[in-house]
Amino acid sequence: MTNAAFDQDVAALRRFNRLYTQRIGVLKPGLHDSRFSLTEARLLYELANRDGLSAGQLCQELGLDAGYVSRMLRGFERDGLLKRRADASDKRRSLLTLTAAGRKAYAPLDAASRNEIGALLKPLGEAGRERLMQAVHGMENLLRLDPAAAATAISLRPHRPGDIGWVISRHGAVYAEEFGWDISFEALVAEIGAGFLKNFDPEREAGWIAEKDGERVGSVFVVQQSRTVAKLRLLLVEPAARGHGLGHRLVATCEAFAREKGYRKMVLWTNANLLDARRIYQRGGYSLVKSEPHHSFGHDLIGEYWEKKL
């Protein structure tokens, strides 16, 4: 690349940064007309969504100066938004948790941000949003500066004819290989898939397929359980596509759809031995509401019911 071409790329990215920061209002003194700066709001976001962080983790992961972060955290603590507890594994370190007042202060920031981004996306329509999301995920992967992540350009698209057969086949094969589940699990997935197709309501339900280099590498579906409750189903990430946040993307895509359609809660069923899936739900803010033992797919298992308010 010539110096002139490189300079043009630099100018284009700076232009995009100016456009985006102006559109989402981060140039104002207080984010979303609040008393919090952009950095303070980001700290509140991390603390609200990841319980038990340390100040050191925040500094390292966000690339912030330790003294700067310490001053902000002391301010949160002084205002009753934050509490500390000793780390059981290292008494020298404190773990940080938002108080009820802290979560109350964070809630309008989160709602305002979600509404603002929703207002940006809504005029684009489904096709426009899909194009934008593909571009966003491509930029995200490339800017991680991680060759493995950059090479994993995975896009999401709505399900289409032929996809359910693949979903059934891959669920059967992957779960047999990784957990030793028998063909009764594949039969269950086939029943779920057939029910989705027979009763599909495009105004209230949807499915997405993840693709990399034209190959299907993941799936997820959201169906209506009631007028206010949506159910997440058939989440699958191929082993070769794991480690890049695809599971989180698939779940977040379902949640965004459910919110847009007016659902108030997302529910799901899984099993206690599916540790990767459970981590996705835990980190995504889901709560375990019920568990029960059962014998299925050739094994003694513990079924779990999870839910999240949207």
PDB file of C-alpha atoms in Angstrom:
ATOM      1  CA  MET A   1       0.000   0.000   0.000  1.00  0.00           C
ATOM      2  CA  THR A   2       1.304   3.471  -0.898  1.00  0.00           C
ATOM      3  CA  ASN A   3       1.623   6.216   1.696  1.00  0.00           C
ATOM      4  CA  ALA A   4      -1.156   8.166  -0.061  1.00  0.00           C
ATOM      5  CA  ALA A   5      -3.541   5.192   0.089  1.00  0.00           C
ATOM      6  CA  PHE A   6      -2.707   4.585   3.739  1.00  0.00           C
ATOM      7  CA  ASP A   7      -3.352   8.249   4.551  1.00  0.00           C
ATOM      8  CA  GLN A   8      -6.721   8.017   2.819  1.00  0.00           C
ATOM      9  CA  ASP A   9      -7.636   4.998   4.934  1.00  0.00           C
ATOM     10  CA  VAL A  10      -6.617   6.855   8.092  1.00  0.00           C
ATOM     11  CA  ALA A  11      -8.758   9.837   7.080  1.00  0.00           C
ATOM     12  CA  ALA A  12     -11.738   7.589   6.292  1.00  0.00           C
ATOM     13  CA  LEU A  13     -11.603   5.855   9.667  1.00  0.00           C
ATOM     14  CA  ARG A  14     -11.271   9.209  11.465  1.00  0.00           C
ATOM     15  CA  ARG A  15     -14.294  10.458   9.526  1.00  0.00           C
ATOM     16  CA  PHE A  16     -16.290   7.411  10.611  1.00  0.00           C
ATOM     17  CA  ASN A  17     -15.224   7.959  14.233  1.00  0.00           C
ATOM     18  CA  ARG A  18     -16.413  11.574  14.113  1.00  0.00           C
ATOM     19  CA  LEU A  19     -19.740  10.550  12.591  1.00  0.00           C
ATOM     20  CA  TYR A  20     -20.403   7.752  15.068  1.00  0.00           C
ATOM     21  CA  THR A  21     -19.381   9.624  18.212  1.00  0.00           C
ATOM     22  CA  GLN A  22     -21.584  12.530  17.161  1.00  0.00           C
ATOM     23  CA  ARG A  23     -24.569  10.255  16.437  1.00  0.00           C
ATOM     24  CA  ILE A  24     -24.416   8.462  19.799  1.00  0.00           C
ATOM     25  CA  GLY A  25     -23.876  11.653  21.790  1.00  0.00           C
ATOM     26  CA  VAL A  26     -20.638  10.799  23.603  1.00  0.00           C
ATOM     27  CA  LEU A  27     -19.239  14.304  23.052  1.00  0.00           C
ATOM     28  CA  LYS A  28     -21.625  15.816  25.591  1.00  0.00           C
ATOM     29  CA  PRO A  29     -20.325  16.504  29.146  1.00  0.00           C
ATOM     30  CA  GLY A  30     -22.645  13.874  30.644  1.00  0.00           C
ATOM     31  CA  LEU A  31     -23.457  10.673  28.790  1.00  0.00           C
ATOM     32  CA  HIS A  32     -27.172  10.490  27.934  1.00  0.00           C
ATOM     33  CA  ASP A  33     -27.763  13.713  29.918  1.00  0.00           C
ATOM     34  CA  SER A  34     -26.544  12.010  33.101  1.00  0.00           C
ATOM     35  CA  ARG A  35     -23.910  13.101  35.584  1.00  0.00           C
ATOM     36  CA  PHE A  36     -21.573  10.363  34.397  1.00  0.00           C
ATOM     37  CA  SER A  37     -18.797  10.779  31.861  1.00  0.00           C
ATOM     38  CA  LEU A  38     -18.296   8.253  29.078  1.00  0.00           C
ATOM     39  CA  THR A  39     -15.508   6.534  31.040  1.00  0.00           C
ATOM     40  CA  GLU A  40     -17.532   6.434  34.250  1.00  0.00           C
ATOM     41  CA  ALA A  41     -20.466   4.943  32.349  1.00  0.00           C
ATOM     42  CA  ARG A  42     -18.176   2.293  30.855  1.00  0.00           C
ATOM     43  CA  LEU A  43     -16.955   1.340  34.327  1.00  0.00           C
ATOM     44  CA  LEU A  44     -20.558   1.086  35.520  1.00  0.00           C
ATOM     45  CA  TYR A  45     -21.342  -1.135  32.523  1.00  0.00           C
ATOM     46  CA  GLU A  46     -18.490  -3.530  33.330  1.00  0.00           C
ATOM     47  CA  LEU A  47     -19.438  -3.662  37.014  1.00  0.00           C
ATOM     48  CA  ALA A  48     -23.132  -4.180  36.246  1.00  0.00           C
ATOM     49  CA  ASN A  49     -22.499  -7.050  33.849  1.00  0.00           C
ATOM     50  CA  ARG A  50     -19.499  -8.805  35.435  1.00  0.00           C
ATOM     51  CA  ASP A  51     -19.749  -9.277  39.174  1.00  0.00           C
ATOM     52  CA  GLY A  52     -16.544  -9.601  41.170  1.00  0.00           C
ATOM     53  CA  LEU A  53     -14.091  -7.607  39.045  1.00  0.00           C
ATOM     54  CA  SER A  54     -11.005  -6.094  40.607  1.00  0.00           C
ATOM     55  CA  ALA A  55      -9.695  -2.599  39.945  1.00  0.00           C
ATOM     56  CA  GLY A  56      -6.631  -4.157  38.330  1.00  0.00           C
ATOM     57  CA  GLN A  57      -8.763  -6.106  35.872  1.00  0.00           C
ATOM     58  CA  LEU A  58     -10.648  -2.956  34.898  1.00  0.00           C
ATOM     59  CA  CYS A  59      -7.409  -1.077  34.269  1.00  0.00           C
ATOM     60  CA  GLN A  60      -5.885  -3.886  32.220  1.00  0.00           C
ATOM     61  CA  GLU A  61      -8.925  -4.721  30.121  1.00  0.00           C
ATOM     62  CA  LEU A  62      -9.952  -1.122  29.413  1.00  0.00           C
ATOM     63  CA  GLY A  63      -6.411   0.219  29.020  1.00  0.00           C
ATOM     64  CA  LEU A  64      -6.909   2.918  31.656  1.00  0.00           C
ATOM     65  CA  ASP A  65      -4.494   4.516  34.097  1.00  0.00           C
ATOM     66  CA  ALA A  66      -4.676   2.948  37.564  1.00  0.00           C
ATOM     67  CA  GLY A  67      -4.806   6.294  39.361  1.00  0.00           C
ATOM     68  CA  TYR A  68      -7.611   7.505  37.085  1.00  0.00           C
ATOM     69  CA  VAL A  69      -9.673   4.384  37.692  1.00  0.00           C
ATOM     70  CA  SER A  70      -8.995   4.509  41.428  1.00  0.00           C
ATOM     71  CA  ARG A  71     -10.349   8.054  41.661  1.00  0.00           C
ATOM     72  CA  MET A  72     -13.530   7.116  39.809  1.00  0.00           C
ATOM     73  CA  LEU A  73     -14.077   4.018  41.950  1.00  0.00           C
ATOM     74  CA  ARG A  74     -13.585   6.041  45.150  1.00  0.00           C
ATOM     75  CA  GLY A  75     -16.217   8.457  43.857  1.00  0.00           C
ATOM     76  CA  PHE A  76     -18.628   5.589  43.212  1.00  0.00           C
ATOM     77  CA  GLU A  77     -17.957   4.239  46.687  1.00  0.00           C
ATOM     78  CA  ARG A  78     -18.453   7.660  48.278  1.00  0.00           C
ATOM     79  CA  ASP A  79     -21.807   8.001  46.517  1.00  0.00           C
ATOM     80  CA  GLY A  80     -22.938   4.570  47.701  1.00  0.00           C
ATOM     81  CA  LEU A  81     -22.850   3.025  44.231  1.00  0.00           C
ATOM     82  CA  LEU A  82     -20.069   0.526  44.883  1.00  0.00           C
ATOM     83  CA  LYS A  83     -18.995  -1.903  47.582  1.00  0.00           C
ATOM     84  CA  ARG A  84     -15.840  -3.920  47.997  1.00  0.00           C
ATOM     85  CA  ARG A  85     -15.199  -7.356  49.425  1.00  0.00           C
ATOM     86  CA  ALA A  86     -11.972  -9.250  50.019  1.00  0.00           C
ATOM     87  CA  ASP A  87     -11.028 -11.816  47.408  1.00  0.00           C
ATOM     88  CA  ALA A  88     -11.082 -15.195  49.151  1.00  0.00           C
ATOM     89  CA  SER A  89      -8.167 -16.386  47.003  1.00  0.00           C
ATOM     90  CA  ASP A  90      -6.042 -13.254  47.534  1.00  0.00           C
ATOM     91  CA  LYS A  91      -6.695 -11.130  50.624  1.00  0.00           C
ATOM     92  CA  ARG A  92      -4.619  -8.292  49.152  1.00  0.00           C
ATOM     93  CA  ARG A  93      -7.168  -7.757  46.406  1.00  0.00           C
ATOM     94  CA  SER A  94     -10.695  -6.349  46.615  1.00  0.00           C
ATOM     95  CA  LEU A  95     -13.546  -7.429  44.388  1.00  0.00           C
ATOM     96  CA  LEU A  96     -15.999  -4.779  43.260  1.00  0.00           C
ATOM     97  CA  THR A  97     -19.787  -5.026  43.138  1.00  0.00           C
ATOM     98  CA  LEU A  98     -22.432  -2.435  42.419  1.00  0.00           C
ATOM     99  CA  THR A  99     -24.879  -1.746  45.241  1.00  0.00           C
ATOM    100  CA  ALA A 100     -28.618  -1.527  44.675  1.00  0.00           C
ATOM    101  CA  ALA A 101     -28.139   2.228  44.308  1.00  0.00           C
ATOM    102  CA  GLY A 102     -25.384   1.596  41.766  1.00  0.00           C
ATOM    103  CA  ARG A 103     -27.606  -0.643  39.661  1.00  0.00           C
ATOM    104  CA  LYS A 104     -30.378   1.947  39.913  1.00  0.00           C
ATOM    105  CA  ALA A 105     -27.975   4.608  38.647  1.00  0.00           C
ATOM    106  CA  TYR A 106     -26.801   2.354  35.810  1.00  0.00           C
ATOM    107  CA  ALA A 107     -30.281   1.294  34.628  1.00  0.00           C
ATOM    108  CA  PRO A 108     -31.253   4.568  32.880  1.00  0.00           C
ATOM    109  CA  LEU A 109     -27.840   4.714  31.180  1.00  0.00           C
ATOM    110  CA  ASP A 110     -28.318   1.209  29.833  1.00  0.00           C
ATOM    111  CA  ALA A 111     -31.881   1.935  28.712  1.00  0.00           C
ATOM    112  CA  ALA A 112     -30.886   5.212  27.042  1.00  0.00           C
ATOM    113  CA  SER A 113     -28.010   3.561  25.197  1.00  0.00           C
ATOM    114  CA  ARG A 114     -30.221   0.695  24.013  1.00  0.00           C
ATOM    115  CA  ASN A 115     -32.929   3.114  22.851  1.00  0.00           C
ATOM    116  CA  GLU A 116     -30.413   5.336  21.090  1.00  0.00           C
ATOM    117  CA  ILE A 117     -28.860   2.460  19.155  1.00  0.00           C
ATOM    118  CA  GLY A 118     -32.342   1.118  18.428  1.00  0.00           C
ATOM    119  CA  ALA A 119     -33.274   4.484  16.938  1.00  0.00           C
ATOM    120  CA  LEU A 120     -30.209   4.293  14.684  1.00  0.00           C
ATOM    121  CA  LEU A 121     -31.051   0.774  13.501  1.00  0.00           C
ATOM    122  CA  LYS A 122     -34.821   0.984  13.099  1.00  0.00           C
ATOM    123  CA  PRO A 123     -34.904   3.063   9.888  1.00  0.00           C
ATOM    124  CA  LEU A 124     -32.504   0.648   8.177  1.00  0.00           C
ATOM    125  CA  GLY A 125     -34.961  -2.223   7.905  1.00  0.00           C
ATOM    126  CA  GLU A 126     -34.018  -5.902   8.220  1.00  0.00           C
ATOM    127  CA  ALA A 127     -31.784  -5.997   5.136  1.00  0.00           C
ATOM    128  CA  GLY A 128     -29.972  -2.816   6.124  1.00  0.00           C
ATOM    129  CA  ARG A 129     -29.429  -4.021   9.679  1.00  0.00           C
ATOM    130  CA  GLU A 130     -28.031  -7.319   8.419  1.00  0.00           C
ATOM    131  CA  ARG A 131     -25.531  -5.463   6.176  1.00  0.00           C
ATOM    132  CA  LEU A 132     -24.550  -3.157   9.029  1.00  0.00           C
ATOM    133  CA  MET A 133     -24.076  -6.028  11.482  1.00  0.00           C
ATOM    134  CA  GLN A 134     -21.869  -7.906   9.049  1.00  0.00           C
ATOM    135  CA  ALA A 135     -19.712  -4.781   8.687  1.00  0.00           C
ATOM    136  CA  VAL A 136     -19.619  -4.236  12.458  1.00  0.00           C
ATOM    137  CA  HIS A 137     -18.576  -7.799  13.229  1.00  0.00           C
ATOM    138  CA  GLY A 138     -15.965  -7.686  10.478  1.00  0.00           C
ATOM    139  CA  MET A 139     -14.477  -4.486  11.936  1.00  0.00           C
ATOM    140  CA  GLU A 140     -14.597  -5.924  15.438  1.00  0.00           C
ATOM    141  CA  ASN A 141     -12.679  -9.038  14.445  1.00  0.00           C
ATOM    142  CA  LEU A 142     -10.063  -7.124  12.457  1.00  0.00           C
ATOM    143  CA  LEU A 143      -9.462  -4.468  15.121  1.00  0.00           C
ATOM    144  CA  ARG A 144      -8.833  -7.026  17.836  1.00  0.00           C
ATOM    145  CA  LEU A 145      -5.338  -7.310  16.338  1.00  0.00           C
ATOM    146  CA  ASP A 146      -5.529 -11.023  17.068  1.00  0.00           C
ATOM    147  CA  PRO A 147      -4.739 -13.041  13.925  1.00  0.00           C
ATOM    148  CA  ALA A 148      -6.987 -15.876  15.028  1.00  0.00           C
ATOM    149  CA  ALA A 149      -9.902 -13.511  15.659  1.00  0.00           C
ATOM    150  CA  ALA A 150      -9.247 -11.501  12.515  1.00  0.00           C
ATOM    151  CA  ALA A 151      -9.338 -14.682  10.468  1.00  0.00           C
ATOM    152  CA  THR A 152     -12.694 -15.614  11.940  1.00  0.00           C
ATOM    153  CA  ALA A 153     -15.034 -13.350   9.981  1.00  0.00           C
ATOM    154  CA  ILE A 154     -18.370 -14.879  10.921  1.00  0.00           C
ATOM    155  CA  SER A 155     -21.660 -13.414   9.686  1.00  0.00           C
ATOM    156  CA  LEU A 156     -25.228 -14.073  10.784  1.00  0.00           C
ATOM    157  CA  ARG A 157     -28.165 -14.423   8.423  1.00  0.00           C
ATOM    158  CA  PRO A 158     -31.842 -15.363   8.789  1.00  0.00           C
ATOM    159  CA  HIS A 159     -32.648 -19.056   8.439  1.00  0.00           C
ATOM    160  CA  ARG A 160     -33.771 -20.301   5.034  1.00  0.00           C
ATOM    161  CA  PRO A 161     -34.915 -23.596   3.453  1.00  0.00           C
ATOM    162  CA  GLY A 162     -32.456 -26.407   4.127  1.00  0.00           C
ATOM    163  CA  ASP A 163     -31.068 -24.966   7.358  1.00  0.00           C
ATOM    164  CA  ILE A 164     -33.198 -26.974   9.790  1.00  0.00           C
ATOM    165  CA  GLY A 165     -31.880 -30.239   8.369  1.00  0.00           C
ATOM    166  CA  TRP A 166     -28.337 -29.041   9.015  1.00  0.00           C
ATOM    167  CA  VAL A 167     -29.248 -27.915  12.549  1.00  0.00           C
ATOM    168  CA  ILE A 168     -30.680 -31.348  13.354  1.00  0.00           C
ATOM    169  CA  SER A 169     -27.724 -33.211  11.866  1.00  0.00           C
ATOM    170  CA  ARG A 170     -25.050 -31.134  13.580  1.00  0.00           C
ATOM    171  CA  HIS A 171     -26.760 -31.185  16.972  1.00  0.00           C
ATOM    172  CA  GLY A 172     -26.894 -34.970  16.781  1.00  0.00           C
ATOM    173  CA  ALA A 173     -23.266 -35.340  15.702  1.00  0.00           C
ATOM    174  CA  VAL A 174     -21.720 -32.718  18.017  1.00  0.00           C
ATOM    175  CA  TYR A 175     -23.535 -33.835  21.159  1.00  0.00           C
ATOM    176  CA  ALA A 176     -22.810 -37.492  20.451  1.00  0.00           C
ATOM    177  CA  GLU A 177     -19.112 -36.762  20.041  1.00  0.00           C
ATOM    178  CA  GLU A 178     -18.702 -34.366  22.968  1.00  0.00           C
ATOM    179  CA  PHE A 179     -21.132 -35.787  25.537  1.00  0.00           C
ATOM    180  CA  GLY A 180     -21.952 -39.281  24.313  1.00  0.00           C
ATOM    181  CA  TRP A 181     -25.655 -38.526  23.894  1.00  0.00           C
ATOM    182  CA  ASP A 182     -27.613 -41.091  21.909  1.00  0.00           C
ATOM    183  CA  ILE A 183     -29.905 -40.621  18.912  1.00  0.00           C
ATOM    184  CA  SER A 184     -32.890 -39.733  21.092  1.00  0.00           C
ATOM    185  CA  PHE A 185     -31.363 -36.256  21.400  1.00  0.00           C
ATOM    186  CA  GLU A 186     -31.235 -35.895  17.628  1.00  0.00           C
ATOM    187  CA  ALA A 187     -34.884 -37.012  17.574  1.00  0.00           C
ATOM    188  CA  LEU A 188     -35.764 -34.273  20.081  1.00  0.00           C
ATOM    189  CA  VAL A 189     -34.002 -31.640  17.970  1.00  0.00           C
ATOM    190  CA  ALA A 190     -35.879 -32.918  14.918  1.00  0.00           C
ATOM    191  CA  GLU A 191     -39.195 -32.494  16.752  1.00  0.00           C
ATOM    192  CA  ILE A 192     -38.263 -28.958  17.803  1.00  0.00           C
ATOM    193  CA  GLY A 193     -37.147 -28.099  14.279  1.00  0.00           C
ATOM    194  CA  ALA A 194     -40.285 -29.526  12.709  1.00  0.00           C
ATOM    195  CA  GLY A 195     -42.462 -27.633  15.181  1.00  0.00           C
ATOM    196  CA  PHE A 196     -40.645 -24.403  14.379  1.00  0.00           C
ATOM    197  CA  LEU A 197     -41.269 -24.807  10.657  1.00  0.00           C
ATOM    198  CA  LYS A 198     -44.903 -25.899  10.996  1.00  0.00           C
ATOM    199  CA  ASN A 199     -45.896 -23.139  13.400  1.00  0.00           C
ATOM    200  CA  PHE A 200     -43.497 -20.405  12.284  1.00  0.00           C
ATOM    201  CA  ASP A 201     -44.801 -16.884  12.903  1.00  0.00           C
ATOM    202  CA  PRO A 202     -42.413 -14.454  11.155  1.00  0.00           C
ATOM    203  CA  GLU A 203     -43.830 -11.534  13.126  1.00  0.00           C
ATOM    204  CA  ARG A 204     -42.951 -13.090  16.485  1.00  0.00           C
ATOM    205  CA  GLU A 205     -40.281 -15.738  15.800  1.00  0.00           C
ATOM    206  CA  ALA A 206     -36.940 -15.963  14.023  1.00  0.00           C
ATOM    207  CA  GLY A 207     -33.856 -18.053  13.477  1.00  0.00           C
ATOM    208  CA  TRP A 208     -30.280 -17.212  12.546  1.00  0.00           C
ATOM    209  CA  ILE A 209     -27.470 -19.183  10.969  1.00  0.00           C
ATOM    210  CA  ALA A 210     -23.829 -18.215  11.488  1.00  0.00           C
ATOM    211  CA  GLU A 211     -21.573 -18.600   8.457  1.00  0.00           C
ATOM    212  CA  LYS A 212     -17.827 -18.492   7.938  1.00  0.00           C
ATOM    213  CA  ASP A 213     -16.442 -18.638   4.416  1.00  0.00           C
ATOM    214  CA  GLY A 214     -19.835 -19.797   3.166  1.00  0.00           C
ATOM    215  CA  GLU A 215     -20.038 -22.696   5.639  1.00  0.00           C
ATOM    216  CA  ARG A 216     -22.600 -22.946   8.432  1.00  0.00           C
ATOM    217  CA  VAL A 217     -20.950 -22.833  11.858  1.00  0.00           C
ATOM    218  CA  GLY A 218     -23.749 -21.986  14.291  1.00  0.00           C
ATOM    219  CA  SER A 219     -27.455 -21.543  14.888  1.00  0.00           C
ATOM    220  CA  VAL A 220     -30.017 -20.117  17.266  1.00  0.00           C
ATOM    221  CA  PHE A 221     -33.790 -19.673  17.243  1.00  0.00           C
ATOM    222  CA  VAL A 222     -36.312 -17.667  19.239  1.00  0.00           C
ATOM    223  CA  VAL A 223     -39.932 -18.796  19.498  1.00  0.00           C
ATOM    224  CA  GLN A 224     -43.013 -17.458  21.209  1.00  0.00           C
ATOM    225  CA  GLN A 225     -43.914 -19.099  24.500  1.00  0.00           C
ATOM    226  CA  SER A 226     -46.528 -16.465  25.342  1.00  0.00           C
ATOM    227  CA  ARG A 227     -47.292 -12.880  24.328  1.00  0.00           C
ATOM    228  CA  THR A 228     -44.674 -11.610  26.790  1.00  0.00           C
ATOM    229  CA  VAL A 229     -42.239 -14.550  27.008  1.00  0.00           C
ATOM    230  CA  ALA A 230     -39.834 -15.628  24.265  1.00  0.00           C
ATOM    231  CA  LYS A 231     -37.919 -18.915  24.325  1.00  0.00           C
ATOM    232  CA  LEU A 232     -34.365 -19.367  23.081  1.00  0.00           C
ATOM    233  CA  ARG A 233     -33.806 -22.687  21.314  1.00  0.00           C
ATOM    234  CA  LEU A 234     -31.232 -24.734  19.404  1.00  0.00           C
ATOM    235  CA  LEU A 235     -28.140 -22.681  20.232  1.00  0.00           C
ATOM    236  CA  LEU A 236     -25.174 -24.358  18.564  1.00  0.00           C
ATOM    237  CA  VAL A 237     -21.609 -23.269  17.858  1.00  0.00           C
ATOM    238  CA  GLU A 238     -19.404 -25.622  15.867  1.00  0.00           C
ATOM    239  CA  PRO A 239     -16.194 -26.571  17.744  1.00  0.00           C
ATOM    240  CA  ALA A 240     -14.007 -24.912  15.087  1.00  0.00           C
ATOM    241  CA  ALA A 241     -15.857 -21.603  15.511  1.00  0.00           C
ATOM    242  CA  ARG A 242     -15.611 -21.375  19.300  1.00  0.00           C
ATOM    243  CA  GLY A 243     -13.519 -18.937  21.267  1.00  0.00           C
ATOM    244  CA  HIS A 244     -14.528 -15.822  19.323  1.00  0.00           C
ATOM    245  CA  GLY A 245     -17.715 -14.813  21.124  1.00  0.00           C
ATOM    246  CA  LEU A 246     -20.094 -16.319  18.575  1.00  0.00           C
ATOM    247  CA  GLY A 247     -22.332 -17.879  21.230  1.00  0.00           C
ATOM    248  CA  HIS A 248     -22.752 -14.497  22.915  1.00  0.00           C
ATOM    249  CA  ARG A 249     -23.540 -12.884  19.537  1.00  0.00           C
ATOM    250  CA  LEU A 250     -26.208 -15.451  18.752  1.00  0.00           C
ATOM    251  CA  VAL A 251     -27.894 -15.035  22.138  1.00  0.00           C
ATOM    252  CA  ALA A 252     -27.683 -11.232  21.957  1.00  0.00           C
ATOM    253  CA  THR A 253     -29.256 -11.315  18.488  1.00  0.00           C
ATOM    254  CA  CYS A 254     -32.222 -13.259  19.885  1.00  0.00           C
ATOM    255  CA  GLU A 255     -32.585 -10.804  22.764  1.00  0.00           C
ATOM    256  CA  ALA A 256     -32.550  -7.798  20.433  1.00  0.00           C
ATOM    257  CA  PHE A 257     -35.258  -9.383  18.273  1.00  0.00           C
ATOM    258  CA  ALA A 258     -37.357 -10.247  21.329  1.00  0.00           C
ATOM    259  CA  ARG A 259     -37.154  -6.706  22.708  1.00  0.00           C
ATOM    260  CA  GLU A 260     -38.162  -5.263  19.344  1.00  0.00           C
ATOM    261  CA  LYS A 261     -41.213  -7.557  19.266  1.00  0.00           C
ATOM    262  CA  GLY A 262     -42.325  -6.526  22.744  1.00  0.00           C
ATOM    263  CA  TYR A 263     -41.351  -9.607  24.733  1.00  0.00           C
ATOM    264  CA  ARG A 264     -40.538  -8.925  28.373  1.00  0.00           C
ATOM    265  CA  LYS A 265     -38.668 -12.108  29.246  1.00  0.00           C
ATOM    266  CA  MET A 266     -36.410 -14.675  27.554  1.00  0.00           C
ATOM    267  CA  VAL A 267     -36.403 -18.245  28.868  1.00  0.00           C
ATOM    268  CA  LEU A 268     -34.432 -21.347  27.957  1.00  0.00           C
ATOM    269  CA  TRP A 269     -33.766 -24.936  28.979  1.00  0.00           C
ATOM    270  CA  THR A 270     -30.335 -26.514  29.140  1.00  0.00           C
ATOM    271  CA  ASN A 271     -28.409 -29.120  31.127  1.00  0.00           C
ATOM    272  CA  ALA A 272     -25.922 -28.633  33.924  1.00  0.00           C
ATOM    273  CA  ASN A 273     -23.112 -30.451  32.107  1.00  0.00           C
ATOM    274  CA  LEU A 274     -23.182 -28.025  29.152  1.00  0.00           C
ATOM    275  CA  LEU A 275     -20.622 -25.747  30.766  1.00  0.00           C
ATOM    276  CA  ASP A 276     -19.859 -23.537  27.767  1.00  0.00           C
ATOM    277  CA  ALA A 277     -23.537 -22.765  27.231  1.00  0.00           C
ATOM    278  CA  ARG A 278     -24.075 -22.086  30.938  1.00  0.00           C
ATOM    279  CA  ARG A 279     -21.209 -19.564  30.919  1.00  0.00           C
ATOM    280  CA  ILE A 280     -22.828 -17.725  28.019  1.00  0.00           C
ATOM    281  CA  TYR A 281     -26.104 -17.476  29.915  1.00  0.00           C
ATOM    282  CA  GLN A 282     -24.466 -16.480  33.194  1.00  0.00           C
ATOM    283  CA  ARG A 283     -22.386 -13.760  31.593  1.00  0.00           C
ATOM    284  CA  GLY A 284     -25.402 -12.605  29.624  1.00  0.00           C
ATOM    285  CA  GLY A 285     -27.377 -11.885  32.785  1.00  0.00           C
ATOM    286  CA  TYR A 286     -29.612 -14.960  32.883  1.00  0.00           C
ATOM    287  CA  SER A 287     -30.741 -16.413  36.218  1.00  0.00           C
ATOM    288  CA  LEU A 288     -31.134 -20.093  37.030  1.00  0.00           C
ATOM    289  CA  VAL A 289     -34.704 -20.454  38.304  1.00  0.00           C
ATOM    290  CA  LYS A 290     -35.184 -24.227  38.485  1.00  0.00           C
ATOM    291  CA  SER A 291     -33.263 -27.475  38.114  1.00  0.00           C
ATOM    292  CA  GLU A 292     -34.408 -31.083  38.090  1.00  0.00           C
ATOM    293  CA  PRO A 293     -32.788 -34.481  37.482  1.00  0.00           C
ATOM    294  CA  HIS A 294     -33.886 -36.529  34.501  1.00  0.00           C
ATOM    295  CA  HIS A 295     -32.697 -39.514  32.493  1.00  0.00           C
ATOM    296  CA  SER A 296     -32.456 -38.608  28.817  1.00  0.00           C
ATOM    297  CA  PHE A 297     -30.262 -39.245  25.799  1.00  0.00           C
ATOM    298  CA  GLY A 298     -28.746 -42.270  27.515  1.00  0.00           C
ATOM    299  CA  HIS A 299     -27.506 -40.390  30.627  1.00  0.00           C
ATOM    300  CA  ASP A 300     -28.540 -39.166  34.057  1.00  0.00           C
ATOM    301  CA  LEU A 301     -28.681 -35.382  33.669  1.00  0.00           C
ATOM    302  CA  ILE A 302     -29.780 -32.270  35.521  1.00  0.00           C
ATOM    303  CA  GLY A 303     -32.076 -30.077  33.468  1.00  0.00           C
ATOM    304  CA  GLU A 304     -31.962 -26.351  34.130  1.00  0.00           C
ATOM    305  CA  TYR A 305     -34.426 -23.543  33.435  1.00  0.00           C
ATOM    306  CA  TRP A 306     -32.935 -20.071  32.960  1.00  0.00           C
ATOM    307  CA  GLU A 307     -34.582 -16.698  32.355  1.00  0.00           C
ATOM    308  CA  LYS A 308     -33.744 -13.042  31.781  1.00  0.00           C
ATOM    309  CA  LYS A 309     -35.877  -9.919  31.924  1.00  0.00           C
ATOM    310  CA  LEU A 310     -35.570  -7.937  28.713  1.00  0.00           C
TER     311      LEU A 310
END
